[in-house]
C-alpha atoms as an extended CHARMM CRD file, in Angstrom:
* protein
*
       249  EXT
         1         1  UNK       CA            148.1020000000      206.1180000000      303.3340000000  PROA      1               0.0000000000
         2         2  UNK       CA            150.1260000000      206.8510000000      300.2150000000  PROA      2               0.0000000000
         3         3  UNK       CA            149.0800000000      210.0140000000      298.4190000000  PROA      3               0.0000000000
         4         4  UNK       CA            148.3990000000      210.1030000000      294.7100000000  PROA      4               0.0000000000
         5         5  UNK       CA            150.0440000000      212.5790000000      292.4310000000  PROA      5               0.0000000000
         6         6  UNK       CA            153.3870000000      213.0740000000      290.7440000000  PROA      6               0.0000000000
         7         7  UNK       CA            154.3290000000      215.9350000000      293.1060000000  PROA      7               0.0000000000
         8         8  UNK       CA            154.4930000000      213.6210000000      296.1090000000  PROA      8               0.0000000000
         9         9  UNK       CA            157.4470000000      211.2590000000      295.8620000000  PROA      9               0.0000000000
        10        10  UNK       CA            159.9330000000      209.7440000000      298.2870000000  PROA      10              0.0000000000
        11        11  UNK       CA            163.4820000000      210.9410000000      297.8450000000  PROA      11              0.0000000000
        12        12  UNK       CA            166.9640000000      210.0770000000      299.0530000000  PROA      12              0.0000000000
        13        13  UNK       CA            167.5850000000      212.2790000000      302.0570000000  PROA      13              0.0000000000
        14        14  UNK       CA            170.1650000000      215.0260000000      301.5670000000  PROA      14              0.0000000000
        15        15  UNK       CA            169.9990000000      214.3650000000      297.8340000000  PROA      15              0.0000000000
        16        16  UNK       CA            166.5850000000      215.6970000000      296.7980000000  PROA      16              0.0000000000
        17        17  UNK       CA            167.4550000000      215.4290000000      293.1120000000  PROA      17              0.0000000000
        18        18  UNK       CA            167.0450000000      211.6510000000      293.3730000000  PROA      18              0.0000000000
        19        19  UNK       CA            163.3670000000      211.0380000000      293.9390000000  PROA      19              0.0000000000
        20        20  UNK       CA            160.8770000000      208.3390000000      293.1230000000  PROA      20              0.0000000000
        21        21  UNK       CA            161.3200000000      204.5970000000      293.5970000000  PROA      21              0.0000000000
        22        22  UNK       CA            162.4860000000      204.1230000000      290.0190000000  PROA      22              0.0000000000
        23        23  UNK       CA            165.4960000000      206.3000000000      290.8710000000  PROA      23              0.0000000000
        24        24  UNK       CA            165.9790000000      205.1120000000      294.4550000000  PROA      24              0.0000000000
        25        25  UNK       CA            166.0700000000      201.4110000000      293.5390000000  PROA      25              0.0000000000
        26        26  UNK       CA            169.2790000000      201.6560000000      291.4140000000  PROA      26              0.0000000000
        27        27  UNK       CA            170.9430000000      203.5570000000      294.2580000000  PROA      27              0.0000000000
        28        28  UNK       CA            170.1530000000      200.6680000000      296.5930000000  PROA      28              0.0000000000
        29        29  UNK       CA            171.4120000000      198.1120000000      294.0890000000  PROA      29              0.0000000000
        30        30  UNK       CA            174.6960000000      200.0080000000      293.7310000000  PROA      30              0.0000000000
        31        31  UNK       CA            175.1840000000      200.5360000000      297.4700000000  PROA      31              0.0000000000
        32        32  UNK       CA            178.4400000000      199.1760000000      298.8850000000  PROA      32              0.0000000000
        33        33  UNK       CA            178.6960000000      196.7450000000      301.7950000000  PROA      33              0.0000000000
        34        34  UNK       CA            177.9400000000      198.5350000000      305.0400000000  PROA      34              0.0000000000
        35        35  UNK       CA            176.1480000000      201.4480000000      303.3550000000  PROA      35              0.0000000000
        36        36  UNK       CA            172.9790000000      203.0020000000      304.7420000000  PROA      36              0.0000000000
        37        37  UNK       CA            170.5400000000      204.6770000000      302.3680000000  PROA      37              0.0000000000
        38        38  UNK       CA            168.0150000000      206.9870000000      304.0240000000  PROA      38              0.0000000000
        39        39  UNK       CA            164.8050000000      207.7460000000      302.1600000000  PROA      39              0.0000000000
        40        40  UNK       CA            162.5300000000      210.6140000000      303.1800000000  PROA      40              0.0000000000
        41        41  UNK       CA            159.0610000000      209.2100000000      302.5350000000  PROA      41              0.0000000000
        42        42  UNK       CA            157.6810000000      212.7170000000      302.0090000000  PROA      42              0.0000000000
        43        43  UNK       CA            154.1180000000      211.7960000000      302.9240000000  PROA      43              0.0000000000
        44        44  UNK       CA            154.1100000000      208.4490000000      301.1150000000  PROA      44              0.0000000000
        45        45  UNK       CA            153.9870000000      205.1960000000      303.0590000000  PROA      45              0.0000000000
        46        46  UNK       CA            154.1120000000      202.2650000000      300.6070000000  PROA      46              0.0000000000
        47        47  UNK       CA            157.3990000000      200.6450000000      299.5580000000  PROA      47              0.0000000000
        48        48  UNK       CA            157.2690000000      198.3930000000      296.4490000000  PROA      48              0.0000000000
        49        49  UNK       CA            158.3380000000      194.7620000000      296.8060000000  PROA      49              0.0000000000
        50        50  UNK       CA            161.0530000000      195.0900000000      294.1470000000  PROA      50              0.0000000000
        51        51  UNK       CA            162.6670000000      197.9380000000      296.1030000000  PROA      51              0.0000000000
        52        52  UNK       CA            162.8450000000      195.8000000000      299.2350000000  PROA      52              0.0000000000
        53        53  UNK       CA            164.1250000000      192.8450000000      297.2010000000  PROA      53              0.0000000000
        54        54  UNK       CA            166.9290000000      195.0280000000      295.8040000000  PROA      54              0.0000000000
        55        55  UNK       CA            168.7920000000      194.8260000000      299.1450000000  PROA      55              0.0000000000
        56        56  UNK       CA            167.8020000000      191.2450000000      300.0060000000  PROA      56              0.0000000000
        57        57  UNK       CA            170.7790000000      189.2950000000      301.3700000000  PROA      57              0.0000000000
        58        58  UNK       CA            173.0810000000      192.3340000000      301.1910000000  PROA      58              0.0000000000
        59        59  UNK       CA            175.0000000000      194.1850000000      303.8920000000  PROA      59              0.0000000000
        60        60  UNK       CA            172.9150000000      197.2730000000      303.1470000000  PROA      60              0.0000000000
        61        61  UNK       CA            170.5010000000      199.1550000000      305.3790000000  PROA      61              0.0000000000
        62        62  UNK       CA            167.4450000000      201.0050000000      304.1090000000  PROA      62              0.0000000000
        63        63  UNK       CA            166.0670000000      203.6840000000      306.4330000000  PROA      63              0.0000000000
        64        64  UNK       CA            162.5670000000      205.0320000000      305.8130000000  PROA      64              0.0000000000
        65        65  UNK       CA            162.0650000000      208.4350000000      307.4500000000  PROA      65              0.0000000000
        66        66  UNK       CA            158.2980000000      208.6150000000      307.9550000000  PROA      66              0.0000000000
        67        67  UNK       CA            158.3730000000      212.0290000000      309.6380000000  PROA      67              0.0000000000
        68        68  UNK       CA            157.0140000000      212.9720000000      313.0840000000  PROA      68              0.0000000000
        69        69  UNK       CA            159.9070000000      211.2260000000      314.8310000000  PROA      69              0.0000000000
        70        70  UNK       CA            159.1740000000      207.8420000000      313.2380000000  PROA      70              0.0000000000
        71        71  UNK       CA            161.5330000000      205.8760000000      311.0220000000  PROA      71              0.0000000000
        72        72  UNK       CA            161.9270000000      202.2830000000      309.8410000000  PROA      72              0.0000000000
        73        73  UNK       CA            165.2500000000      200.4890000000      309.4410000000  PROA      73              0.0000000000
        74        74  UNK       CA            165.4840000000      197.4120000000      307.1920000000  PROA      74              0.0000000000
        75        75  UNK       CA            168.7030000000      195.4090000000      306.9800000000  PROA      75              0.0000000000
        76        76  UNK       CA            169.2070000000      193.4780000000      303.7440000000  PROA      76              0.0000000000
        77        77  UNK       CA            170.4640000000      190.2880000000      305.3690000000  PROA      77              0.0000000000
        78        78  UNK       CA            167.3260000000      190.1070000000      307.5450000000  PROA      78              0.0000000000
        79        79  UNK       CA            165.0570000000      189.8520000000      304.5080000000  PROA      79              0.0000000000
        80        80  UNK       CA            163.8690000000      186.3070000000      303.8630000000  PROA      80              0.0000000000
        81        81  UNK       CA            161.0770000000      187.0850000000      301.4450000000  PROA      81              0.0000000000
        82        82  UNK       CA            159.2330000000      190.3860000000      301.1760000000  PROA      82              0.0000000000
        83        83  UNK       CA            155.5100000000      189.6440000000      301.2740000000  PROA      83              0.0000000000
        84        84  UNK       CA            154.7480000000      192.2450000000      298.6120000000  PROA      84              0.0000000000
        85        85  UNK       CA            154.2880000000      196.0020000000      298.4730000000  PROA      85              0.0000000000
        86        86  UNK       CA            154.2700000000      197.0400000000      302.1230000000  PROA      86              0.0000000000
        87        87  UNK       CA            152.4870000000      199.9760000000      303.7050000000  PROA      87              0.0000000000
        88        88  UNK       CA            154.7550000000      201.2120000000      306.5090000000  PROA      88              0.0000000000
        89        89  UNK       CA            152.2710000000      203.7980000000      307.7690000000  PROA      89              0.0000000000
        90        90  UNK       CA            152.2170000000      204.0610000000      311.5690000000  PROA      90              0.0000000000
        91        91  UNK       CA            149.4890000000      205.5840000000      313.7140000000  PROA      91              0.0000000000
        92        92  UNK       CA            150.3730000000      206.5210000000      317.2900000000  PROA      92              0.0000000000
        93        93  UNK       CA            148.5150000000      207.9300000000      320.2590000000  PROA      93              0.0000000000
        94        94  UNK       CA            144.7720000000      208.2170000000      320.8050000000  PROA      94              0.0000000000
        95        95  UNK       CA            143.9360000000      207.1900000000      317.2420000000  PROA      95              0.0000000000
        96        96  UNK       CA            145.9140000000      203.9400000000      317.5280000000  PROA      96              0.0000000000
        97        97  UNK       CA            145.2440000000      200.5860000000      319.1440000000  PROA      97              0.0000000000
        98        98  UNK       CA            141.4720000000      200.9420000000      318.9550000000  PROA      98              0.0000000000
        99        99  UNK       CA            140.9960000000      197.1750000000      318.8080000000  PROA      99              0.0000000000
       100       100  UNK       CA            142.5810000000      196.8040000000      322.2570000000  PROA      100             0.0000000000
       101       101  UNK       CA            140.0350000000      196.9780000000      325.1130000000  PROA      101             0.0000000000
       102       102  UNK       CA            140.8350000000      199.6700000000      327.6640000000  PROA      102             0.0000000000
       103       103  UNK       CA            140.7510000000      197.2260000000      330.5780000000  PROA      103             0.0000000000
       104       104  UNK       CA            143.3060000000      194.9890000000      328.8290000000  PROA      104             0.0000000000
       105       105  UNK       CA            145.6530000000      197.9610000000      328.4070000000  PROA      105             0.0000000000
       106       106  UNK       CA            145.1750000000      199.1000000000      332.0060000000  PROA      106             0.0000000000
       107       107  UNK       CA            145.8340000000      195.5910000000      333.2850000000  PROA      107             0.0000000000
       108       108  UNK       CA            149.3370000000      195.7500000000      331.8030000000  PROA      108             0.0000000000
       109       109  UNK       CA            150.2210000000      199.4260000000      332.0690000000  PROA      109             0.0000000000
       110       110  UNK       CA            148.9890000000      200.0830000000      335.5970000000  PROA      110             0.0000000000
       111       111  UNK       CA            150.1880000000      203.5810000000      336.4720000000  PROA      111             0.0000000000
       112       112  UNK       CA            153.0090000000      203.5390000000      333.9180000000  PROA      112             0.0000000000
       113       113  UNK       CA            152.8910000000      205.8060000000      330.8730000000  PROA      113             0.0000000000
       114       114  UNK       CA            152.0980000000      204.0900000000      327.5940000000  PROA      114             0.0000000000
       115       115  UNK       CA            151.6430000000      204.7510000000      323.9000000000  PROA      115             0.0000000000
       116       116  UNK       CA            149.3210000000      202.8850000000      321.5460000000  PROA      116             0.0000000000
       117       117  UNK       CA            150.6340000000      202.1120000000      318.0910000000  PROA      117             0.0000000000
       118       118  UNK       CA            148.9640000000      200.6640000000      314.9800000000  PROA      118             0.0000000000
       119       119  UNK       CA            150.6780000000      199.5300000000      311.7780000000  PROA      119             0.0000000000
       120       120  UNK       CA            148.6390000000      199.9620000000      308.6030000000  PROA      120             0.0000000000
       121       121  UNK       CA            149.9330000000      196.8430000000      306.8800000000  PROA      121             0.0000000000
       122       122  UNK       CA            148.1140000000      193.5710000000      307.5380000000  PROA      122             0.0000000000
       123       123  UNK       CA            150.1850000000      190.4170000000      308.0530000000  PROA      123             0.0000000000
       124       124  UNK       CA            153.8180000000      189.3280000000      308.0610000000  PROA      124             0.0000000000
       125       125  UNK       CA            156.5570000000      191.5150000000      306.5800000000  PROA      125             0.0000000000
       126       126  UNK       CA            158.7940000000      188.6280000000      305.5640000000  PROA      126             0.0000000000
       127       127  UNK       CA            161.6510000000      190.2340000000      307.4980000000  PROA      127             0.0000000000
       128       128  UNK       CA            162.4020000000      192.0220000000      310.7530000000  PROA      128             0.0000000000
       129       129  UNK       CA            162.0300000000      195.7980000000      310.5870000000  PROA      129             0.0000000000
       130       130  UNK       CA            163.1890000000      198.1460000000      313.3390000000  PROA      130             0.0000000000
       131       131  UNK       CA            160.9600000000      201.0930000000      314.1740000000  PROA      131             0.0000000000
       132       132  UNK       CA            162.4330000000      204.1580000000      315.8560000000  PROA      132             0.0000000000
       133       133  UNK       CA            159.7980000000      206.0180000000      317.8590000000  PROA      133             0.0000000000
       134       134  UNK       CA            160.1580000000      209.0160000000      320.1490000000  PROA      134             0.0000000000
       135       135  UNK       CA            158.9930000000      208.4330000000      323.7260000000  PROA      135             0.0000000000
       136       136  UNK       CA            160.0920000000      211.9000000000      324.9710000000  PROA      136             0.0000000000
       137       137  UNK       CA            163.4520000000      212.7950000000      326.4750000000  PROA      137             0.0000000000
       138       138  UNK       CA            161.9990000000      212.8170000000      330.0100000000  PROA      138             0.0000000000
       139       139  UNK       CA            161.9190000000      209.0080000000      329.7410000000  PROA      139             0.0000000000
       140       140  UNK       CA            165.6130000000      208.7090000000      328.8150000000  PROA      140             0.0000000000
       141       141  UNK       CA            167.2480000000      205.7020000000      330.4630000000  PROA      141             0.0000000000
       142       142  UNK       CA            163.9450000000      203.9050000000      331.0020000000  PROA      142             0.0000000000
       143       143  UNK       CA            162.7390000000      200.9470000000      328.9390000000  PROA      143             0.0000000000
       144       144  UNK       CA            160.0540000000      200.9480000000      326.2680000000  PROA      144             0.0000000000
       145       145  UNK       CA            158.3190000000      197.5600000000      326.4680000000  PROA      145             0.0000000000
       146       146  UNK       CA            156.4990000000      196.4750000000      323.3270000000  PROA      146             0.0000000000
       147       147  UNK       CA            153.2980000000      194.4530000000      323.7220000000  PROA      147             0.0000000000
       148       148  UNK       CA            151.3270000000      192.9100000000      320.8510000000  PROA      148             0.0000000000
       149       149  UNK       CA            147.5550000000      192.5240000000      321.1070000000  PROA      149             0.0000000000
       150       150  UNK       CA            146.5250000000      188.9490000000      320.3520000000  PROA      150             0.0000000000
       151       151  UNK       CA            142.8850000000      189.1720000000      319.2950000000  PROA      151             0.0000000000
       152       152  UNK       CA            142.3970000000      185.4100000000      319.6460000000  PROA      152             0.0000000000
       153       153  UNK       CA            143.3940000000      185.3050000000      323.3110000000  PROA      153             0.0000000000
       154       154  UNK       CA            142.3050000000      188.8550000000      324.1080000000  PROA      154             0.0000000000
       155       155  UNK       CA            145.6240000000      189.5200000000      325.8170000000  PROA      155             0.0000000000
       156       156  UNK       CA            148.6790000000      191.7120000000      325.3700000000  PROA      156             0.0000000000
       157       157  UNK       CA            151.8080000000      189.6480000000      324.7540000000  PROA      157             0.0000000000
       158       158  UNK       CA            155.3190000000      190.9110000000      325.5100000000  PROA      158             0.0000000000
       159       159  UNK       CA            157.4130000000      191.1200000000      322.3270000000  PROA      159             0.0000000000
       160       160  UNK       CA            160.6070000000      193.0240000000      323.0980000000  PROA      160             0.0000000000
       161       161  UNK       CA            162.0470000000      196.0410000000      324.8720000000  PROA      161             0.0000000000
       162       162  UNK       CA            164.5590000000      198.7760000000      324.1570000000  PROA      162             0.0000000000
       163       163  UNK       CA            166.2440000000      201.4240000000      326.2820000000  PROA      163             0.0000000000
       164       164  UNK       CA            165.2360000000      205.0080000000      325.5570000000  PROA      164             0.0000000000
       165       165  UNK       CA            168.1810000000      207.1980000000      324.5190000000  PROA      165             0.0000000000
       166       166  UNK       CA            168.9120000000      210.7640000000      325.7670000000  PROA      166             0.0000000000
       167       167  UNK       CA            166.8210000000      212.2440000000      322.9220000000  PROA      167             0.0000000000
       168       168  UNK       CA            163.8330000000      210.0930000000      323.8610000000  PROA      168             0.0000000000
       169       169  UNK       CA            164.1780000000      207.7140000000      320.9110000000  PROA      169             0.0000000000
       170       170  UNK       CA            163.9440000000      203.9360000000      321.1340000000  PROA      170             0.0000000000
       171       171  UNK       CA            164.3360000000      201.1550000000      318.5650000000  PROA      171             0.0000000000
       172       172  UNK       CA            161.8270000000      198.2870000000      318.5710000000  PROA      172             0.0000000000
       173       173  UNK       CA            161.7690000000      195.2740000000      316.2510000000  PROA      173             0.0000000000
       174       174  UNK       CA            158.6170000000      194.2580000000      314.3630000000  PROA      174             0.0000000000
       175       175  UNK       CA            157.9760000000      191.2580000000      312.1050000000  PROA      175             0.0000000000
       176       176  UNK       CA            154.2990000000      191.8030000000      311.3540000000  PROA      176             0.0000000000
       177       177  UNK       CA            151.6310000000      194.4930000000      311.5230000000  PROA      177             0.0000000000
       178       178  UNK       CA            148.9710000000      194.7210000000      314.2110000000  PROA      178             0.0000000000
       179       179  UNK       CA            147.9160000000      196.8140000000      317.1990000000  PROA      179             0.0000000000
       180       180  UNK       CA            150.5590000000      197.3660000000      319.8550000000  PROA      180             0.0000000000
       181       181  UNK       CA            151.0840000000      199.1520000000      323.1550000000  PROA      181             0.0000000000
       182       182  UNK       CA            154.4230000000      200.5160000000      324.3390000000  PROA      182             0.0000000000
       183       183  UNK       CA            154.7780000000      200.6400000000      328.1250000000  PROA      183             0.0000000000
       184       184  UNK       CA            157.5050000000      202.7470000000      329.7530000000  PROA      184             0.0000000000
       185       185  UNK       CA            159.0580000000      201.1940000000      332.8510000000  PROA      185             0.0000000000
       186       186  UNK       CA            162.3170000000      201.2370000000      334.7970000000  PROA      186             0.0000000000
       187       187  UNK       CA            162.8730000000      197.6020000000      333.8500000000  PROA      187             0.0000000000
       188       188  UNK       CA            162.2310000000      195.1390000000      331.0620000000  PROA      188             0.0000000000
       189       189  UNK       CA            158.8110000000      193.6180000000      331.6030000000  PROA      189             0.0000000000
       190       190  UNK       CA            158.0500000000      189.9460000000      331.0850000000  PROA      190             0.0000000000
       191       191  UNK       CA            154.9280000000      188.2050000000      329.7720000000  PROA      191             0.0000000000
       192       192  UNK       CA            153.3620000000      188.6680000000      333.1910000000  PROA      192             0.0000000000
       193       193  UNK       CA            153.9170000000      192.4150000000      333.1120000000  PROA      193             0.0000000000
       194       194  UNK       CA            150.6710000000      192.8460000000      335.0360000000  PROA      194             0.0000000000
       195       195  UNK       CA            152.3110000000      191.3410000000      338.1090000000  PROA      195             0.0000000000
       196       196  UNK       CA            155.3970000000      193.5200000000      337.6900000000  PROA      196             0.0000000000
       197       197  UNK       CA            153.2560000000      196.6450000000      338.0320000000  PROA      197             0.0000000000
       198       198  UNK       CA            152.0990000000      195.6950000000      341.5340000000  PROA      198             0.0000000000
       199       199  UNK       CA            155.3280000000      196.8280000000      343.1470000000  PROA      199             0.0000000000
       200       200  UNK       CA            153.6650000000      197.6910000000      346.4590000000  PROA      200             0.0000000000
       201       201  UNK       CA            152.3850000000      194.1810000000      347.0280000000  PROA      201             0.0000000000
       202       202  UNK       CA            154.0100000000      192.1570000000      349.7750000000  PROA      202             0.0000000000
       203       203  UNK       CA            155.7070000000      189.0560000000      348.4680000000  PROA      203             0.0000000000
       204       204  UNK       CA            154.5860000000      186.1240000000      350.6360000000  PROA      204             0.0000000000
       205       205  UNK       CA            157.2790000000      184.1150000000      352.3810000000  PROA      205             0.0000000000
       206       206  UNK       CA            157.9040000000      180.7450000000      350.7900000000  PROA      206             0.0000000000
       207       207  UNK       CA            155.7820000000      177.9510000000      352.2590000000  PROA      207             0.0000000000
       208       208  UNK       CA            157.5450000000      175.2770000000      354.2210000000  PROA      208             0.0000000000
       209       209  UNK       CA            157.4640000000      171.9500000000      352.4550000000  PROA      209             0.0000000000
       210       210  UNK       CA            154.8640000000      169.6200000000      353.9940000000  PROA      210             0.0000000000
       211       211  UNK       CA            157.2290000000      166.6540000000      354.1500000000  PROA      211             0.0000000000
       212       212  UNK       CA            159.8290000000      168.7320000000      355.9650000000  PROA      212             0.0000000000
       213       213  UNK       CA            157.2380000000      169.9290000000      358.4740000000  PROA      213             0.0000000000
       214       214  UNK       CA            156.0330000000      166.3950000000      359.1250000000  PROA      214             0.0000000000
       215       215  UNK       CA            159.6040000000      165.1800000000      359.5170000000  PROA      215             0.0000000000
       216       216  UNK       CA            160.3800000000      167.9040000000      362.0440000000  PROA      216             0.0000000000
       217       217  UNK       CA            157.1370000000      167.1870000000      363.9220000000  PROA      217             0.0000000000
       218       218  UNK       CA            157.8870000000      163.4420000000      364.0580000000  PROA      218             0.0000000000
       219       219  UNK       CA            161.3700000000      164.1200000000      365.4470000000  PROA      219             0.0000000000
       220       220  UNK       CA            159.8680000000      166.2700000000      368.1830000000  PROA      220             0.0000000000
       221       221  UNK       CA            157.4390000000      163.5320000000      369.1830000000  PROA      221             0.0000000000
       222       222  UNK       CA            160.2470000000      160.9410000000      369.2990000000  PROA      222             0.0000000000
       223       223  UNK       CA            162.3560000000      163.1900000000      371.5350000000  PROA      223             0.0000000000
       224       224  UNK       CA            159.4400000000      163.7720000000      373.9100000000  PROA      224             0.0000000000
       225       225  UNK       CA            158.6710000000      160.0410000000      374.0870000000  PROA      225             0.0000000000
       226       226  UNK       CA            162.3740000000      159.3120000000      374.7090000000  PROA      226             0.0000000000
       227       227  UNK       CA            162.4770000000      161.7790000000      377.5840000000  PROA      227             0.0000000000
       228       228  UNK       CA            159.3470000000      160.2530000000      379.0740000000  PROA      228             0.0000000000
       229       229  UNK       CA            160.8500000000      156.7440000000      378.8670000000  PROA      229             0.0000000000
       230       230  UNK       CA            164.0720000000      157.9070000000      380.5460000000  PROA      230             0.0000000000
       231       231  UNK       CA            162.0920000000      159.5960000000      383.3120000000  PROA      231             0.0000000000
       232       232  UNK       CA            160.0370000000      156.4610000000      383.8260000000  PROA      232             0.0000000000
       233       233  UNK       CA            163.1900000000      154.3190000000      384.0240000000  PROA      233             0.0000000000
       234       234  UNK       CA            164.7700000000      156.6420000000      386.5790000000  PROA      234             0.0000000000
       235       235  UNK       CA            161.5040000000      156.7010000000      388.4950000000  PROA      235             0.0000000000
       236       236  UNK       CA            161.2910000000      152.9070000000      388.5500000000  PROA      236             0.0000000000
       237       237  UNK       CA            164.9270000000      152.5360000000      389.6740000000  PROA      237             0.0000000000
       238       238  UNK       CA            164.4300000000      155.1170000000      392.3890000000  PROA      238             0.0000000000
       239       239  UNK       CA            161.2480000000      153.3560000000      393.5650000000  PROA      239             0.0000000000
       240       240  UNK       CA            162.9190000000      149.9100000000      393.6530000000  PROA      240             0.0000000000
       241       241  UNK       CA            165.9030000000      151.2260000000      395.6450000000  PROA      241             0.0000000000
       242       242  UNK       CA            163.6770000000      153.0280000000      398.0640000000  PROA      242             0.0000000000
       243       243  UNK       CA            161.5390000000      149.9210000000      398.5860000000  PROA      243             0.0000000000
       244       244  UNK       CA            164.6230000000      147.7310000000      399.1110000000  PROA      244             0.0000000000
       245       245  UNK       CA            165.9400000000      150.1340000000      401.7250000000  PROA      245             0.0000000000
       246       246  UNK       CA            162.6730000000      150.0630000000      403.6170000000  PROA      246             0.0000000000
       247       247  UNK       CA            162.6190000000      146.2480000000      403.7270000000  PROA      247             0.0000000000
       248       248  UNK       CA            166.2290000000      146.0820000000      405.0750000000  PROA      248             0.0000000000
       249       249  UNK       CA            165.2780000000      148.3290000000      407.9730000000  PROA      249             0.0000000000
């Protein structure tokens, strides 16, 4: 959560003389099209609504460096309406995702590595925000699949996926705060990610359509009956000829 005290203030990264939201906001307002302004949160987590509104509709990107390999990226043109002051605090690891039952997580993750993630804010952001999180460089090239825990259904729902870069970082898009799980896999997982994890299962061969089977069976019967009729005809002809020959003698 945001710390109290004048000594703890966010500041524009690489320009530590400009600190505090009252100083940062004018810098955002004066930013040129295509500019990116990176703010080191310095232990704080809450961004005021008026700061977010200052880039609304603009070709300006605000990056919030939260520390510990976490950062948020907000693009001005993605902002529809900031809900208010937003707490961008993120909890990862064992202390996160406590509302998600273990069996629900295991049902999706299987033997894949995963990372629980909880956003402090409650509700919709009013815009899409991209979170950069480090999933370790050993997972470079793999996909980080983001699942949202729906408390009403008691299930994890697939949201999006991003490919992990050589440094282990991945960008994932969020529109609201909740409990999430990130699952690392060689592919992008779908809503039925549970099924995707059962890679050793044999896929059953497709069933033959009943109508096709019946049609084939009927054809076989017709052919057999036809052969029987032909044999009977030949048999009758042979019998008649043989009988006629006997009478002539």
